[in-house]
Amino acid sequence: PQGVPCPGGHRCCPPGSHCSADGESCLMSPGTGGVTPPRAVPCPDGESECPDDATCCVTASGAWGCCPMPQASCCADKVHCCPHATVCDLAHGRCLSPSGDVPMGTAFPAWKRQPPVSVTVRQVLCPDGHSACPDGATCCQLPSAQYGCCPLQNAVCCSDGQHCCPQGTACDLEHSTCTSLSSRGWPWPLAPLPTARDVRCDDETSCPDANTCCRLSSGAWGCCPLEEAVCCPDHIHCCPQGYTCDPEGGSCLQEGGARRPWLRKTPAQARGGDVRCDDETSCPDGNTCCRLSSGAWGCCP
């Protein structure tokens, strides 16, 4: 609504922003603050999405469809769906629950996700090859040998594996400060190191890196130990990307007929208190979200 058309007539930007000169991104107009894009539910294929308060369900064609209910149960016929915490009764075309039966819903086609209108948030890849930190941060090794993210660019990682200091300073662990290497500087407090990026399910829960968030039968989030996995409609299992769940065979089925065992989900973990910038990005606890010159979010420690 009230979108801003870009030159050429093929692209547009949210209200309160303007098109960049190259027409490839939307820039926030001064003084407007952030503009929240319409919320949507991304489907496990990473390409389709459904409206907010809907649920992604695989259709009979293998494409993703949208059930017009939040956290819905996708029925095995790949046509119908039922409200959360109810069971599909395909024989009678009803959704069964202890509080009474309700009619089934019908899924409608999902649409392809549009590229985000804001500038893509780049990441800093850590030396282990799989951990990542936000752009403008520094990877520092933790005592556990995992990597954490120091919310400072080109930072100095302290030898205790728990703190970091700004560029041009030295760690003074005895006094818990960062000492300037020039005579004009003053001591900074040591910055604590948060753990490197995990997979965020919502504000409260997350899964380990390289996992996928999938709903459990209880409605809580679970973790599938695969990247961009397909969440099975039984809310217990999951399959790799490019496969569909086959409840009758108890396995994952590929279009060409190949099968592989499906995996069980594990409960997601409670998140530490971080500072949310928008739906995709956050800063460590005790930081402040600030825009960078690129338009992406940065973290002020």
mmCIF file of C-alpha atoms in Angstrom:
data_model
loop_
_atom_site.group_PDB
_atom_site.id
_atom_site.type_symbol
_atom_site.label_atom_id
_atom_site.label_comp_id
_atom_site.label_asym_id
_atom_site.label_seq_id
_atom_site.Cartn_x
_atom_site.Cartn_y
_atom_site.Cartn_z
ATOM 1 C CA PRO A 1 0.000 0.000 0.000
ATOM 2 C CA GLN A 2 1.173 3.525 -0.872
ATOM 3 C CA GLY A 3 4.255 2.060 -2.548
ATOM 4 C CA VAL A 4 6.769 4.346 -4.247
ATOM 5 C CA PRO A 5 7.177 3.448 -7.977
ATOM 6 C CA CYS A 6 10.751 3.337 -9.304
ATOM 7 C CA PRO A 7 11.794 4.648 -12.742
ATOM 8 C CA GLY A 8 11.191 2.100 -15.498
ATOM 9 C CA GLY A 9 7.896 0.892 -14.061
ATOM 10 C CA HIS A 10 9.102 -2.591 -12.994
ATOM 11 C CA ARG A 11 9.992 -2.055 -9.315
ATOM 12 C CA CYS A 12 8.639 -0.209 -6.280
ATOM 13 C CA CYS A 13 9.645 0.595 -2.700
ATOM 14 C CA PRO A 14 7.742 0.823 0.621
ATOM 15 C CA PRO A 15 6.324 4.199 1.748
ATOM 16 C CA GLY A 16 8.906 6.355 3.493
ATOM 17 C CA SER A 17 11.730 5.111 1.256
ATOM 18 C CA HIS A 18 13.017 5.957 -2.223
ATOM 19 C CA CYS A 19 14.593 4.028 -5.099
ATOM 20 C CA SER A 20 18.378 3.971 -5.388
ATOM 21 C CA ALA A 21 19.988 5.485 -8.484
ATOM 22 C CA ASP A 22 20.702 2.025 -9.957
ATOM 23 C CA GLY A 23 17.134 0.870 -9.222
ATOM 24 C CA GLU A 24 18.416 -2.225 -7.364
ATOM 25 C CA SER A 25 17.459 -1.319 -3.776
ATOM 26 C CA CYS A 26 15.237 0.863 -1.601
ATOM 27 C CA LEU A 27 16.832 3.490 0.618
ATOM 28 C CA MET A 28 15.197 4.915 3.726
ATOM 29 C CA SER A 29 14.279 8.568 3.309
ATOM 30 C CA PRO A 30 15.775 10.779 6.060
ATOM 31 C CA GLY A 31 13.672 11.146 9.187
ATOM 32 C CA THR A 32 11.189 8.369 8.418
ATOM 33 C CA GLY A 33 12.724 5.594 10.519
ATOM 34 C CA GLY A 34 12.292 1.987 9.503
ATOM 35 C CA VAL A 35 9.314 0.846 7.463
ATOM 36 C CA THR A 36 8.141 -2.680 8.297
ATOM 37 C CA PRO A 37 7.329 -4.690 5.160
ATOM 38 C CA PRO A 38 4.165 -6.820 5.167
ATOM 39 C CA ARG A 39 4.757 -9.978 7.216
ATOM 40 C CA ALA A 40 4.697 -13.321 5.419
ATOM 41 C CA VAL A 41 5.322 -16.966 6.344
ATOM 42 C CA PRO A 42 8.328 -18.392 4.414
ATOM 43 C CA CYS A 43 7.877 -21.995 3.218
ATOM 44 C CA PRO A 44 10.646 -24.598 3.725
ATOM 45 C CA ASP A 45 11.708 -24.520 0.046
ATOM 46 C CA GLY A 46 13.087 -21.028 0.653
ATOM 47 C CA GLU A 47 11.311 -19.742 -2.476
ATOM 48 C CA SER A 48 7.575 -19.748 -1.636
ATOM 49 C CA GLU A 49 5.680 -17.864 1.048
ATOM 50 C CA CYS A 50 2.192 -17.579 2.476
ATOM 51 C CA PRO A 51 0.290 -14.716 4.122
ATOM 52 C CA ASP A 52 0.801 -13.997 7.803
ATOM 53 C CA ASP A 53 -1.455 -16.239 9.962
ATOM 54 C CA ALA A 54 -1.347 -18.992 7.281
ATOM 55 C CA THR A 55 0.622 -22.273 7.190
ATOM 56 C CA CYS A 56 2.713 -23.731 4.345
ATOM 57 C CA CYS A 57 1.477 -27.192 3.229
ATOM 58 C CA VAL A 58 2.768 -29.367 0.366
ATOM 59 C CA THR A 59 0.093 -29.830 -2.344
ATOM 60 C CA ALA A 60 -0.553 -32.923 -4.492
ATOM 61 C CA SER A 61 1.618 -31.454 -7.282
ATOM 62 C CA GLY A 62 4.596 -31.212 -4.908
ATOM 63 C CA ALA A 63 4.444 -27.401 -4.884
ATOM 64 C CA TRP A 64 3.778 -25.436 -1.696
ATOM 65 C CA GLY A 65 0.299 -24.198 -0.849
ATOM 66 C CA CYS A 66 -1.094 -22.027 1.947
ATOM 67 C CA CYS A 67 -3.568 -23.222 4.570
ATOM 68 C CA PRO A 68 -5.530 -20.160 5.802
ATOM 69 C CA MET A 69 -4.891 -20.955 9.488
ATOM 70 C CA PRO A 70 -1.861 -20.363 11.757
ATOM 71 C CA GLN A 71 0.191 -23.451 12.751
ATOM 72 C CA ALA A 72 -2.289 -25.692 10.910
ATOM 73 C CA SER A 73 -2.182 -29.473 10.452
ATOM 74 C CA CYS A 74 -1.589 -30.371 6.778
ATOM 75 C CA CYS A 75 -3.748 -33.368 5.772
ATOM 76 C CA ALA A 76 -2.237 -36.428 4.077
ATOM 77 C CA ASP A 77 -4.345 -35.937 0.894
ATOM 78 C CA LYS A 78 -2.255 -32.770 0.243
ATOM 79 C CA VAL A 79 -5.463 -30.848 -0.505
ATOM 80 C CA HIS A 80 -7.006 -30.055 2.889
ATOM 81 C CA CYS A 81 -5.811 -28.778 6.253
ATOM 82 C CA CYS A 82 -7.145 -28.500 9.784
ATOM 83 C CA PRO A 83 -6.742 -26.003 12.654
ATOM 84 C CA HIS A 84 -3.814 -26.320 15.054
ATOM 85 C CA ALA A 85 -4.071 -29.245 17.527
ATOM 86 C CA THR A 86 -6.817 -31.016 15.495
ATOM 87 C CA VAL A 87 -6.560 -34.252 13.473
ATOM 88 C CA CYS A 88 -7.581 -34.696 9.805
ATOM 89 C CA ASP A 89 -10.447 -37.183 9.318
ATOM 90 C CA LEU A 90 -10.356 -37.565 5.529
ATOM 91 C CA ALA A 91 -13.049 -40.261 5.488
ATOM 92 C CA HIS A 92 -15.636 -37.816 6.861
ATOM 93 C CA GLY A 93 -14.064 -34.540 5.665
ATOM 94 C CA ARG A 94 -13.780 -33.184 9.231
ATOM 95 C CA CYS A 95 -11.132 -31.977 11.662
ATOM 96 C CA LEU A 96 -11.326 -33.885 14.958
ATOM 97 C CA SER A 97 -10.630 -32.314 18.351
ATOM 98 C CA PRO A 98 -11.746 -33.008 21.957
ATOM 99 C CA SER A 99 -13.821 -29.811 21.918
ATOM 100 C CA GLY A 100 -15.788 -30.808 18.792
ATOM 101 C CA ASP A 101 -15.370 -31.403 15.052
ATOM 102 C CA VAL A 102 -14.909 -28.566 12.544
ATOM 103 C CA PRO A 103 -14.948 -28.493 8.704
ATOM 104 C CA MET A 104 -11.683 -28.892 6.813
ATOM 105 C CA GLY A 105 -9.956 -25.964 5.128
ATOM 106 C CA THR A 106 -8.526 -26.038 1.603
ATOM 107 C CA ALA A 107 -5.001 -24.887 0.775
ATOM 108 C CA PHE A 108 -4.493 -22.282 -1.943
ATOM 109 C CA PRO A 109 -1.282 -21.827 -4.001
ATOM 110 C CA ALA A 110 1.668 -20.101 -2.341
ATOM 111 C CA TRP A 111 3.501 -17.352 -4.205
ATOM 112 C CA LYS A 112 7.213 -16.972 -4.873
ATOM 113 C CA ARG A 113 9.082 -14.852 -2.358
ATOM 114 C CA GLN A 114 10.108 -11.412 -3.587
ATOM 115 C CA PRO A 115 13.683 -10.290 -2.928
ATOM 116 C CA PRO A 116 13.811 -8.110 0.197
ATOM 117 C CA VAL A 117 13.451 -4.393 -0.488
ATOM 118 C CA SER A 118 16.163 -3.425 1.958
ATOM 119 C CA VAL A 119 19.889 -3.753 1.338
ATOM 120 C CA THR A 120 21.075 -7.330 1.962
ATOM 121 C CA VAL A 121 22.781 -7.718 5.330
ATOM 122 C CA ARG A 122 26.233 -9.130 4.648
ATOM 123 C CA GLN A 123 27.928 -11.495 7.095
ATOM 124 C CA VAL A 124 31.504 -12.090 8.215
ATOM 125 C CA LEU A 125 32.451 -15.770 7.806
ATOM 126 C CA CYS A 126 34.550 -17.065 10.721
ATOM 127 C CA PRO A 127 37.748 -19.150 10.201
ATOM 128 C CA ASP A 128 35.926 -22.425 11.029
ATOM 129 C CA GLY A 129 34.047 -22.029 7.724
ATOM 130 C CA HIS A 130 30.476 -22.313 9.066
ATOM 131 C CA SER A 131 29.999 -19.777 11.904
ATOM 132 C CA ALA A 132 29.092 -16.240 10.818
ATOM 133 C CA CYS A 133 28.894 -12.837 12.481
ATOM 134 C CA PRO A 134 26.979 -9.707 11.391
ATOM 135 C CA ASP A 135 28.670 -7.328 8.952
ATOM 136 C CA GLY A 136 30.800 -4.868 10.916
ATOM 137 C CA ALA A 137 31.589 -7.414 13.666
ATOM 138 C CA THR A 138 34.728 -9.530 14.271
ATOM 139 C CA CYS A 139 34.957 -13.315 14.780
ATOM 140 C CA CYS A 140 36.775 -14.210 18.021
ATOM 141 C CA GLN A 141 37.411 -17.721 19.322
ATOM 142 C CA LEU A 142 35.657 -18.654 22.580
ATOM 143 C CA PRO A 143 37.179 -20.926 25.285
ATOM 144 C CA SER A 144 35.030 -23.765 23.836
ATOM 145 C CA ALA A 145 36.906 -23.383 20.486
ATOM 146 C CA GLN A 146 33.634 -22.191 18.899
ATOM 147 C CA TYR A 147 33.502 -18.671 17.504
ATOM 148 C CA GLY A 148 31.754 -15.679 19.039
ATOM 149 C CA CYS A 149 30.990 -12.274 17.538
ATOM 150 C CA CYS A 150 32.645 -9.140 18.829
ATOM 151 C CA PRO A 151 30.287 -6.251 17.950
ATOM 152 C CA LEU A 152 33.210 -4.091 16.722
ATOM 153 C CA GLN A 153 34.879 -3.951 13.303
ATOM 154 C CA ASN A 154 38.521 -5.124 13.095
ATOM 155 C CA ALA A 155 38.444 -5.724 16.844
ATOM 156 C CA VAL A 156 41.183 -7.104 19.096
ATOM 157 C CA CYS A 157 40.215 -10.522 20.532
ATOM 158 C CA CYS A 158 41.332 -10.870 24.160
ATOM 159 C CA SER A 159 43.325 -13.931 25.236
ATOM 160 C CA ASP A 160 40.663 -15.028 27.775
ATOM 161 C CA GLY A 161 38.326 -15.935 24.883
ATOM 162 C CA GLN A 162 35.507 -13.997 26.529
ATOM 163 C CA HIS A 163 36.094 -10.329 25.692
ATOM 164 C CA CYS A 164 37.247 -8.030 22.876
ATOM 165 C CA CYS A 165 38.481 -4.464 22.432
ATOM 166 C CA PRO A 166 38.296 -1.789 19.688
ATOM 167 C CA GLN A 167 40.946 -1.581 16.980
ATOM 168 C CA GLY A 168 43.998 0.331 18.183
ATOM 169 C CA THR A 169 43.589 -0.743 21.828
ATOM 170 C CA ALA A 170 44.980 -3.570 23.945
ATOM 171 C CA CYS A 171 43.161 -5.904 26.357
ATOM 172 C CA ASP A 172 43.935 -5.191 30.022
ATOM 173 C CA LEU A 173 42.305 -8.234 31.620
ATOM 174 C CA GLU A 174 43.607 -7.347 35.086
ATOM 175 C CA HIS A 175 41.600 -4.091 35.141
ATOM 176 C CA SER A 176 38.813 -5.280 32.755
ATOM 177 C CA THR A 177 39.476 -2.398 30.346
ATOM 178 C CA CYS A 178 40.722 -1.755 26.809
ATOM 179 C CA THR A 179 43.799 0.458 26.978
ATOM 180 C CA SER A 180 44.482 2.868 24.112
ATOM 181 C CA LEU A 181 47.837 2.432 22.392
ATOM 182 C CA SER A 182 48.083 6.213 21.885
ATOM 183 C CA SER A 183 48.642 8.681 24.723
ATOM 184 C CA ARG A 184 45.412 10.554 23.832
ATOM 185 C CA GLY A 185 43.097 7.611 24.462
ATOM 186 C CA TRP A 186 41.173 6.555 27.553
ATOM 187 C CA PRO A 187 40.311 3.088 28.882
ATOM 188 C CA TRP A 188 37.222 1.370 27.451
ATOM 189 C CA PRO A 189 35.325 -1.364 29.315
ATOM 190 C CA LEU A 190 35.942 -4.829 27.880
ATOM 191 C CA ALA A 191 33.181 -5.926 25.467
ATOM 192 C CA PRO A 192 31.778 -9.453 26.176
ATOM 193 C CA LEU A 193 31.654 -11.957 23.289
ATOM 194 C CA PRO A 194 28.236 -13.410 22.378
ATOM 195 C CA THR A 195 28.092 -16.832 20.685
ATOM 196 C CA ALA A 196 28.160 -16.871 16.888
ATOM 197 C CA ARG A 197 24.931 -16.809 14.886
ATOM 198 C CA ASP A 198 22.323 -19.522 15.404
ATOM 199 C CA VAL A 199 19.058 -20.172 13.524
ATOM 200 C CA ARG A 200 16.299 -17.993 14.914
ATOM 201 C CA CYS A 201 12.762 -19.467 15.131
ATOM 202 C CA ASP A 202 11.118 -16.514 16.901
ATOM 203 C CA ASP A 203 11.978 -13.964 19.598
ATOM 204 C CA GLU A 204 12.281 -16.640 22.296
ATOM 205 C CA THR A 205 13.643 -19.766 20.607
ATOM 206 C CA SER A 206 16.420 -20.812 18.246
ATOM 207 C CA CYS A 207 18.082 -23.889 16.741
ATOM 208 C CA PRO A 208 21.780 -24.680 16.245
ATOM 209 C CA ASP A 209 23.578 -23.480 13.136
ATOM 210 C CA ALA A 210 22.725 -25.476 9.947
ATOM 211 C CA ASN A 211 19.340 -26.579 11.389
ATOM 212 C CA THR A 212 15.781 -25.687 10.307
ATOM 213 C CA CYS A 213 12.976 -24.570 12.645
ATOM 214 C CA CYS A 214 9.896 -26.840 12.389
ATOM 215 C CA ARG A 215 6.732 -26.841 14.488
ATOM 216 C CA LEU A 216 6.206 -29.815 16.843
ATOM 217 C CA SER A 217 2.775 -31.383 17.458
ATOM 218 C CA SER A 218 2.574 -29.326 20.687
ATOM 219 C CA GLY A 219 2.787 -26.121 18.629
ATOM 220 C CA ALA A 220 6.249 -25.328 20.046
ATOM 221 C CA TRP A 221 9.293 -24.976 17.784
ATOM 222 C CA GLY A 222 11.540 -27.943 17.095
ATOM 223 C CA CYS A 223 14.861 -28.277 15.246
ATOM 224 C CA CYS A 224 15.449 -30.402 12.150
ATOM 225 C CA PRO A 225 19.198 -31.213 11.805
ATOM 226 C CA LEU A 226 19.255 -30.180 8.105
ATOM 227 C CA GLU A 227 19.593 -26.823 6.345
ATOM 228 C CA GLU A 228 16.439 -25.552 4.559
ATOM 229 C CA ALA A 229 14.655 -28.798 5.452
ATOM 230 C CA VAL A 230 11.064 -29.779 4.657
ATOM 231 C CA CYS A 231 8.944 -30.003 7.833
ATOM 232 C CA CYS A 232 6.653 -33.058 7.697
ATOM 233 C CA PRO A 233 2.921 -32.609 8.381
ATOM 234 C CA ASP A 234 3.049 -35.118 11.281
ATOM 235 C CA HIS A 235 4.991 -32.432 13.229
ATOM 236 C CA ILE A 236 7.509 -35.134 14.277
ATOM 237 C CA HIS A 237 9.776 -35.727 11.260
ATOM 238 C CA CYS A 238 11.548 -33.714 8.547
ATOM 239 C CA CYS A 239 13.196 -34.338 5.180
ATOM 240 C CA PRO A 240 16.056 -32.803 3.170
ATOM 241 C CA GLN A 241 15.424 -29.981 0.715
ATOM 242 C CA GLY A 242 14.049 -31.338 -2.582
ATOM 243 C CA TYR A 243 12.247 -34.258 -0.900
ATOM 244 C CA THR A 244 8.633 -34.641 0.238
ATOM 245 C CA CYS A 245 7.461 -36.453 3.378
ATOM 246 C CA ASP A 246 5.834 -39.830 2.718
ATOM 247 C CA PRO A 247 3.834 -40.666 5.887
ATOM 248 C CA GLU A 248 2.769 -44.094 4.546
ATOM 249 C CA GLY A 249 6.329 -45.178 3.768
ATOM 250 C CA GLY A 250 7.793 -43.413 6.815
ATOM 251 C CA SER A 251 10.508 -41.870 4.671
ATOM 252 C CA CYS A 252 11.504 -38.957 2.429
ATOM 253 C CA LEU A 253 10.589 -39.274 -1.247
ATOM 254 C CA GLN A 254 12.363 -37.486 -4.115
ATOM 255 C CA GLU A 255 10.618 -36.678 -7.404
ATOM 256 C CA GLY A 256 12.688 -39.274 -9.275
ATOM 257 C CA GLY A 257 11.569 -42.011 -6.874
ATOM 258 C CA ALA A 258 14.634 -42.036 -4.595
ATOM 259 C CA ARG A 259 13.933 -42.568 -0.894
ATOM 260 C CA ARG A 260 15.887 -41.871 2.274
ATOM 261 C CA PRO A 261 15.037 -42.182 5.987
ATOM 262 C CA TRP A 262 13.359 -39.172 7.535
ATOM 263 C CA LEU A 263 14.757 -37.485 10.639
ATOM 264 C CA ARG A 264 13.169 -36.673 13.986
ATOM 265 C CA LYS A 265 13.031 -33.103 15.238
ATOM 266 C CA THR A 266 14.467 -32.057 18.594
ATOM 267 C CA PRO A 267 13.030 -29.271 20.809
ATOM 268 C CA ALA A 268 14.363 -25.774 20.111
ATOM 269 C CA GLN A 269 16.357 -23.906 22.757
ATOM 270 C CA ALA A 270 15.390 -20.706 24.548
ATOM 271 C CA ARG A 271 17.240 -17.715 23.097
ATOM 272 C CA GLY A 272 19.454 -15.444 25.118
ATOM 273 C CA GLY A 273 18.244 -11.876 25.409
ATOM 274 C CA ASP A 274 19.334 -10.154 22.222
ATOM 275 C CA VAL A 275 18.247 -6.819 20.765
ATOM 276 C CA ARG A 276 15.975 -7.137 17.739
ATOM 277 C CA CYS A 277 16.611 -4.717 14.838
ATOM 278 C CA ASP A 278 14.011 -6.185 12.437
ATOM 279 C CA ASP A 279 12.614 -9.624 11.518
ATOM 280 C CA GLU A 280 15.957 -10.863 10.141
ATOM 281 C CA THR A 281 18.652 -9.160 12.208
ATOM 282 C CA SER A 282 19.549 -8.683 15.854
ATOM 283 C CA CYS A 283 22.391 -7.367 17.987
ATOM 284 C CA PRO A 284 23.881 -8.900 21.153
ATOM 285 C CA ASP A 285 22.294 -8.045 24.511
ATOM 286 C CA GLY A 286 23.397 -4.626 25.766
ATOM 287 C CA ASN A 287 23.904 -3.256 22.241
ATOM 288 C CA THR A 288 21.912 -0.724 20.205
ATOM 289 C CA CYS A 289 20.804 -1.191 16.574
ATOM 290 C CA CYS A 290 22.135 1.629 14.337
ATOM 291 C CA ARG A 291 21.947 1.949 10.540
ATOM 292 C CA LEU A 292 25.235 1.648 8.614
ATOM 293 C CA SER A 293 26.011 3.807 5.571
ATOM 294 C CA SER A 294 24.972 0.861 3.371
ATOM 295 C CA GLY A 295 21.473 0.939 4.873
ATOM 296 C CA ALA A 296 22.021 -2.381 6.689
ATOM 297 C CA TRP A 297 21.829 -2.677 10.485
ATOM 298 C CA GLY A 298 24.943 -2.335 12.632
ATOM 299 C CA CYS A 299 25.435 -2.924 16.361
ATOM 300 C CA CYS A 300 26.698 -0.200 18.703
ATOM 301 C CA PRO A 301 28.219 -1.927 21.762
#
